[in-house]
mmCIF file of C-alpha atoms in Angstrom:
data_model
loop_
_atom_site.group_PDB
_atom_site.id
_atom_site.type_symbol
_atom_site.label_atom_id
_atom_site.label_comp_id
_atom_site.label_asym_id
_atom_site.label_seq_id
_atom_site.Cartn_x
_atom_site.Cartn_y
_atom_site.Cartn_z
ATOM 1 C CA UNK A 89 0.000 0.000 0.000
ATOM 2 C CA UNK A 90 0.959 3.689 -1.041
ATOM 3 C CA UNK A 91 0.937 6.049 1.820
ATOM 4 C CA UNK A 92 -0.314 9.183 -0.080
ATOM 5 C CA UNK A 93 1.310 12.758 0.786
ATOM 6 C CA UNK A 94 -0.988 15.824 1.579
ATOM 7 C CA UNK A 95 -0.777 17.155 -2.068
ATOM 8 C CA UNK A 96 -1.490 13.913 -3.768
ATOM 9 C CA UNK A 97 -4.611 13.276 -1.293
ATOM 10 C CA UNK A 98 -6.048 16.190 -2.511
ATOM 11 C CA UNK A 99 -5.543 15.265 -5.680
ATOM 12 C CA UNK A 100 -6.747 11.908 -5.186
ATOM 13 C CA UNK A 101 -10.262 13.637 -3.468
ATOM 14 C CA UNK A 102 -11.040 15.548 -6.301
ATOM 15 C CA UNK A 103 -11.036 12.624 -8.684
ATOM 16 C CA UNK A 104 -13.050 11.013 -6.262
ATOM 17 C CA UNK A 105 -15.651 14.497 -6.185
ATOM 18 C CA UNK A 106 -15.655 14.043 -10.276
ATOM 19 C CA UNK A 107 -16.179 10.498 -9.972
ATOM 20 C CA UNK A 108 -19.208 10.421 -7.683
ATOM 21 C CA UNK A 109 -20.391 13.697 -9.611
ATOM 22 C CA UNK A 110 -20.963 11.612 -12.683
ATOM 23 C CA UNK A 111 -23.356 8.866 -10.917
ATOM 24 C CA UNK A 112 -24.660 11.374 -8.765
ATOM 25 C CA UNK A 113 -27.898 12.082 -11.235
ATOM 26 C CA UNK A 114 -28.612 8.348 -10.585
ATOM 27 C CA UNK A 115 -30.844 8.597 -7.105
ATOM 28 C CA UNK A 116 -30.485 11.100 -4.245
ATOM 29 C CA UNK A 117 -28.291 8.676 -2.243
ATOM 30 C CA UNK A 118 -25.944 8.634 -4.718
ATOM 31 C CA UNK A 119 -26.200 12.643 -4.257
ATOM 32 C CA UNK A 120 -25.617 12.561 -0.853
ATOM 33 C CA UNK A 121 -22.765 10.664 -0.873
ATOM 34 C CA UNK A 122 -20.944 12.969 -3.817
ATOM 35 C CA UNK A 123 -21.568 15.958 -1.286
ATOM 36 C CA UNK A 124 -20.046 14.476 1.642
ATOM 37 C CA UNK A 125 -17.027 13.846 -0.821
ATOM 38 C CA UNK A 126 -16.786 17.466 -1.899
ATOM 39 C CA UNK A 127 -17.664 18.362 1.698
ATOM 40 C CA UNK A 128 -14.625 16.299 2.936
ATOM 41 C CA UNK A 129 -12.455 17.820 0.248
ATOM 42 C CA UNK A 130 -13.515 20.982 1.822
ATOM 43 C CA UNK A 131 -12.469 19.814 5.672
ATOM 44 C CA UNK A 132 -8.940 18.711 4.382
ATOM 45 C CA UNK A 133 -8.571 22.197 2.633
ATOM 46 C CA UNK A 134 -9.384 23.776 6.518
ATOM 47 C CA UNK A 135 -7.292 21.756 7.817
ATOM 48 C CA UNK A 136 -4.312 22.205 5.258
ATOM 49 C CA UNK A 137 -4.081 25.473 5.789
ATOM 50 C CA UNK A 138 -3.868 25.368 9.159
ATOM 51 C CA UNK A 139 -0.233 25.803 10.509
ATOM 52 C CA UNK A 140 1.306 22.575 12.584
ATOM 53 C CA UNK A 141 -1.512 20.224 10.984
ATOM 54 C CA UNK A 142 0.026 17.157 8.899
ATOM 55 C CA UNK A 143 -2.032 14.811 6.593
ATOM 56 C CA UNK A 144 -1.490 12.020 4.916
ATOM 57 C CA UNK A 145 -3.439 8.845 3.992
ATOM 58 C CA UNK A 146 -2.621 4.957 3.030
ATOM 59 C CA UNK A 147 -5.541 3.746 1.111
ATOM 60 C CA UNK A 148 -6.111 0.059 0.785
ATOM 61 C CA UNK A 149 -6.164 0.402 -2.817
ATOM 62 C CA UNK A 150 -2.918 2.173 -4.596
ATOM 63 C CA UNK A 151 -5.282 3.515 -7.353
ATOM 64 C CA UNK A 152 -8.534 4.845 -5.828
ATOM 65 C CA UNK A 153 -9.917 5.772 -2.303
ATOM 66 C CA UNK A 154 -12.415 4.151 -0.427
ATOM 67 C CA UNK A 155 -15.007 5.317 2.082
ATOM 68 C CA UNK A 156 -17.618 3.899 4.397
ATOM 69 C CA UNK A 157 -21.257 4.154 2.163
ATOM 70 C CA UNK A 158 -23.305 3.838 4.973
ATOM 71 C CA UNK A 159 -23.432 3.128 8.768
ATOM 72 C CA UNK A 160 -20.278 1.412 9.856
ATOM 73 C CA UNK A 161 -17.352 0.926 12.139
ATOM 74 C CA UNK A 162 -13.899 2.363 11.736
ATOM 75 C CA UNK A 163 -12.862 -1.013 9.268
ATOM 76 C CA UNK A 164 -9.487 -0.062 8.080
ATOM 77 C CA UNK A 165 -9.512 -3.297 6.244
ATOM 78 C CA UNK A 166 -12.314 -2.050 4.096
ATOM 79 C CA UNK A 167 -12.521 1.303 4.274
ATOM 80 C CA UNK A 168 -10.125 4.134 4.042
ATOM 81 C CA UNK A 169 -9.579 6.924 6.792
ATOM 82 C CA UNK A 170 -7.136 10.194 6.796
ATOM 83 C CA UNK A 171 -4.982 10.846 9.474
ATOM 84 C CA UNK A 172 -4.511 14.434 11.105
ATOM 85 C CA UNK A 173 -1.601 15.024 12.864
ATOM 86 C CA UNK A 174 -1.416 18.012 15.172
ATOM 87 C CA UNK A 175 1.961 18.309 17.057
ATOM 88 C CA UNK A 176 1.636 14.965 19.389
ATOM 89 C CA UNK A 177 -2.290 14.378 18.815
ATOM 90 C CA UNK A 178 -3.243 12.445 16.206
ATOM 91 C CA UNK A 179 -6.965 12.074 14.483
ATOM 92 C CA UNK A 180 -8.437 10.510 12.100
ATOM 93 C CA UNK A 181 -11.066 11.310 9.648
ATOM 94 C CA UNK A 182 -13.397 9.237 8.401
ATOM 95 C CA UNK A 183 -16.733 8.577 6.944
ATOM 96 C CA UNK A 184 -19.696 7.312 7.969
ATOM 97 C CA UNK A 185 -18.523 5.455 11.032
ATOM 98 C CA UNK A 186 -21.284 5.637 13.578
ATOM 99 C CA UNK A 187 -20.597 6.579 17.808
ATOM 100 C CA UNK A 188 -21.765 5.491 20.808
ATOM 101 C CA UNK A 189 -24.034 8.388 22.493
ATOM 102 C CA UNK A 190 -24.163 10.273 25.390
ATOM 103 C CA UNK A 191 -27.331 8.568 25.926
ATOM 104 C CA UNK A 192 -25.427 5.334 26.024
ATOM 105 C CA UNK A 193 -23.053 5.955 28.548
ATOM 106 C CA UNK A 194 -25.724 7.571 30.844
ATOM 107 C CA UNK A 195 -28.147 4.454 30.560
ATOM 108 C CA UNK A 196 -24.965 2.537 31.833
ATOM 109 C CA UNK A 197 -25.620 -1.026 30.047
ATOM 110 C CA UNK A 198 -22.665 -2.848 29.457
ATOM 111 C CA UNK A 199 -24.869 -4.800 26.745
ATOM 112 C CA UNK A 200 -23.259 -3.793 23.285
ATOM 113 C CA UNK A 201 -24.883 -1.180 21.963
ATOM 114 C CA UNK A 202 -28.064 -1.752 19.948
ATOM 115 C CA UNK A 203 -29.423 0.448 17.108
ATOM 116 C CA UNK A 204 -30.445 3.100 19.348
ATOM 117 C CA UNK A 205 -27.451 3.659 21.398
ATOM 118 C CA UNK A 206 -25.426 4.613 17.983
ATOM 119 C CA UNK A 207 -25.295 7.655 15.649
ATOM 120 C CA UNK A 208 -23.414 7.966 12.344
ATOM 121 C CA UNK A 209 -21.666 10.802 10.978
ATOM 122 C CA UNK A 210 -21.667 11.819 7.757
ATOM 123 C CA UNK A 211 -18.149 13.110 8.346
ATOM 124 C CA UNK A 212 -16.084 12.313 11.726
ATOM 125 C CA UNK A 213 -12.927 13.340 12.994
ATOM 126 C CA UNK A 214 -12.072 11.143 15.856
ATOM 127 C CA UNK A 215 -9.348 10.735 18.567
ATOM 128 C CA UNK A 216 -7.099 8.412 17.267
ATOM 129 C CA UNK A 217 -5.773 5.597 16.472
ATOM 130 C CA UNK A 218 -9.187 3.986 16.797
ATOM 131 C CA UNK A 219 -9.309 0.363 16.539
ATOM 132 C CA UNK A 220 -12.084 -1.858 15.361
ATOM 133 C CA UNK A 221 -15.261 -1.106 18.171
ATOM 134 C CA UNK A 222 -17.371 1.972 17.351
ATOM 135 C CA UNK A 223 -15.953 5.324 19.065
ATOM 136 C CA UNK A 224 -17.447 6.476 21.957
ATOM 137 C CA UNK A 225 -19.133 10.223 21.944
ATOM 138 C CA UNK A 226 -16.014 11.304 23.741
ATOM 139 C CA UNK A 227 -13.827 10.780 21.061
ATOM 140 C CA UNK A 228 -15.096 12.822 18.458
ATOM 141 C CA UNK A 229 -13.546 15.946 17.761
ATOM 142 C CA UNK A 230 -15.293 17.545 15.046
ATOM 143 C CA UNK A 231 -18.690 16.198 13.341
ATOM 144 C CA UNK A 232 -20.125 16.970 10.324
ATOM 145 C CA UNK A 233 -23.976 16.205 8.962
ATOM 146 C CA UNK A 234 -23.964 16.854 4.789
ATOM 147 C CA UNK A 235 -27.286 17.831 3.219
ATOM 148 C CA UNK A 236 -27.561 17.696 -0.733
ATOM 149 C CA UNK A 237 -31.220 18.357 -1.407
ATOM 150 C CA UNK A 238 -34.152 21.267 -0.395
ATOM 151 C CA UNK A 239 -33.444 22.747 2.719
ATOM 152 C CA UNK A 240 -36.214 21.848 5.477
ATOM 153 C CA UNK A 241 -36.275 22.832 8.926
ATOM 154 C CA UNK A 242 -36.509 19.343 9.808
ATOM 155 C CA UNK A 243 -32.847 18.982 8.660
ATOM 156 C CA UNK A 244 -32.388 21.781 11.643
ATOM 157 C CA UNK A 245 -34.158 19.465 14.270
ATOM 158 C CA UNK A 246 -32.334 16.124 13.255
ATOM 159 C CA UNK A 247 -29.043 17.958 13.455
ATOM 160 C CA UNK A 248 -30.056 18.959 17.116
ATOM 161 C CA UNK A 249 -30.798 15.202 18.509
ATOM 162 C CA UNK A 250 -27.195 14.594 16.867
ATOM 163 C CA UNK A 251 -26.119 17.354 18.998
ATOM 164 C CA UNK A 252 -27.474 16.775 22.058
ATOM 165 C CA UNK A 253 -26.148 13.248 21.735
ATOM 166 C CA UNK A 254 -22.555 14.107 21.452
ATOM 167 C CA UNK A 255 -22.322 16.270 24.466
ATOM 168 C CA UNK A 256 -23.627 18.184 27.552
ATOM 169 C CA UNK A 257 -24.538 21.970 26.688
ATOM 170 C CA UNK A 258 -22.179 23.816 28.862
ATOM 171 C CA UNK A 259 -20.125 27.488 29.177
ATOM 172 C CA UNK A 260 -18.112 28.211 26.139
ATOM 173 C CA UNK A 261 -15.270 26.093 26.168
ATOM 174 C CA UNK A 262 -12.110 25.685 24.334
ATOM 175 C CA UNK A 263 -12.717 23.473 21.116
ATOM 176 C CA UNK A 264 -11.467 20.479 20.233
ATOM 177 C CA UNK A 265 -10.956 21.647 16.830
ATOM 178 C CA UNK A 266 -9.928 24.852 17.103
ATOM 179 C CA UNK A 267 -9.832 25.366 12.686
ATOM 180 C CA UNK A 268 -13.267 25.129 13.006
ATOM 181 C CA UNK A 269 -14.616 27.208 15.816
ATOM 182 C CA UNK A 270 -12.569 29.035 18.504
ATOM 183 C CA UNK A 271 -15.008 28.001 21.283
ATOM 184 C CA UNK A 272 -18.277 25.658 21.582
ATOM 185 C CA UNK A 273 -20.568 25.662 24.677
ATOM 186 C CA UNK A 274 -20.923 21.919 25.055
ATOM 187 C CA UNK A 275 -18.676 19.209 26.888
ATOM 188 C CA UNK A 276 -17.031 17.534 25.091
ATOM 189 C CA UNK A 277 -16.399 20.921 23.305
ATOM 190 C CA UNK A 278 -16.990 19.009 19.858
ATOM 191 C CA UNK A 279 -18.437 21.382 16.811
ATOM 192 C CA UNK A 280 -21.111 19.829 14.587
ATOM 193 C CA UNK A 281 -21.341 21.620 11.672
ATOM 194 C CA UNK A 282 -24.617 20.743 9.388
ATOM 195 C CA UNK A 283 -23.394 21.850 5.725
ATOM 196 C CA UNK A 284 -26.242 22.366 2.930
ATOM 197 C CA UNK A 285 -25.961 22.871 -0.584
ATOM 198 C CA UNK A 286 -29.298 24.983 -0.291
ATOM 199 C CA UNK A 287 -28.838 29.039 0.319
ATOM 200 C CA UNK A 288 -32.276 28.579 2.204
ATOM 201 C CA UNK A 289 -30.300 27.111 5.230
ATOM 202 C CA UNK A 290 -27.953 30.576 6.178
ATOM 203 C CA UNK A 291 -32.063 31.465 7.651
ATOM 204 C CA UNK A 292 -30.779 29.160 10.662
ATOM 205 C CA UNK A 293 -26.722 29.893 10.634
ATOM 206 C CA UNK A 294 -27.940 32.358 13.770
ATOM 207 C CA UNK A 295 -28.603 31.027 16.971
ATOM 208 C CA UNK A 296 -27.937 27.756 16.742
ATOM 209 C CA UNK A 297 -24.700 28.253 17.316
ATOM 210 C CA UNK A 298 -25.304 28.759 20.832
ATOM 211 C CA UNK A 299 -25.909 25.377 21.022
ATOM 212 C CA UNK A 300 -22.566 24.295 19.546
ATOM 213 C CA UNK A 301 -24.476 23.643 16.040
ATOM 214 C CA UNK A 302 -23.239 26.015 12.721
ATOM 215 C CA UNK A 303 -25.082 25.698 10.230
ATOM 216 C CA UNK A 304 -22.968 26.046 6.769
ATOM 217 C CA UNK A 305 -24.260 27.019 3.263
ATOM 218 C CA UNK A 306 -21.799 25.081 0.942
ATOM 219 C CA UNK A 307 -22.734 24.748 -2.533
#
């Protein structure tokens, strides 16, 4: 396997934007998943221009990149990841991989987790290295929700339950991903971001934010 640098990632992303932009027109799954692409492409531009952050990724195949395409755990044996490094922490980013809540750990079963006691993120970056199991709430540092279609306000309220799972609302707090947001008023101090292709959405970029939730028009 090919470890590939920052530049050739990049490169390697926006194939893989053009690539799921020609199938896209197939069903609006398919046009989900080509956003969250372009939206990821998007993240590891943030993150490239942040001073002390390093990226790199090894995909499993030399010649293309592979992500999660729906709910799944952190699999590196079948699906690709980036890693961030930032001085001595190191994250990874991946796709689709689904948490364990906050609801979860406060219920206090030691039963594995059953449908309801996981969430997945359309875009995750984690504390890493994370090994097979789901991550727990407490290891996400940044989360992203991607939204191709019409903007509905329903897309606001779904993005809230995904909130309120991945952390207590709190004081402003230093954030875990400081690129993002300088300070987010939950514990874990995790941003979730909820980008939407639809202008309609900046209607709700307000206050939401005081509940750790920014809301991103990205066409």
């Amino acid at each position: 396997m090919t470890t590939l640098s920052k530049a050739t990632l990049l490169k390697a992303l926006q194939l893989a934007v053009k690539r799921a932009g020609i199938v896209a027109s197939s069903s609006n799954w398919a046009q989900g998943k080509a956003y969250e692409l372009k939206v990821l492409t998007h993240i590891v531009n943030l993150l490239d221009a942040t001073d002390g952050y390093t990226l790199w990724c090894t995909p499993n195949v030399d010649t293309q990149l592979t992500f999660g395409g729906g709910p799944c755990k952190p699999d590196a044996s079948k699906y690709d990841f980036i890693t961030v490094r930032d001085g001595m922490k190191h994250h990874e980013l991946w796709i689709s991989v689904q948490f364990t809540t906050l609801s979860y750990r406060r219920g206090g079963s030691i039963a594995p987790p059953k449908c309801s006691d996981l969430h997945e993120l359309d875009i995750g970056l984690y504390e890493g290295p994370l090994g097979s199991s789901y991550p727990s709430y407490e290891e996400v540092v940044f989360a992203a929700s991607c939204k191709a279609g019409t903007w509905h306000k329903m897309q606001a309220r779904e993005a809230l339950g995904l909130r309120r799972e991945l952390g207590f609302l709190s004081e402003e707090l230093p954030s875990l991903a400081q690129w993002f947001e300088a300070e987010v008023p939950t514990n874990p101090a995790s941003p979730l971001a909820l980008y939407s292709r639809d202008i309609n959405s900046v209607k709700y970029a307000g206050s939401l934010s005081s509940l750790g939730l920014y809301v991103k028009h990205y066409p």
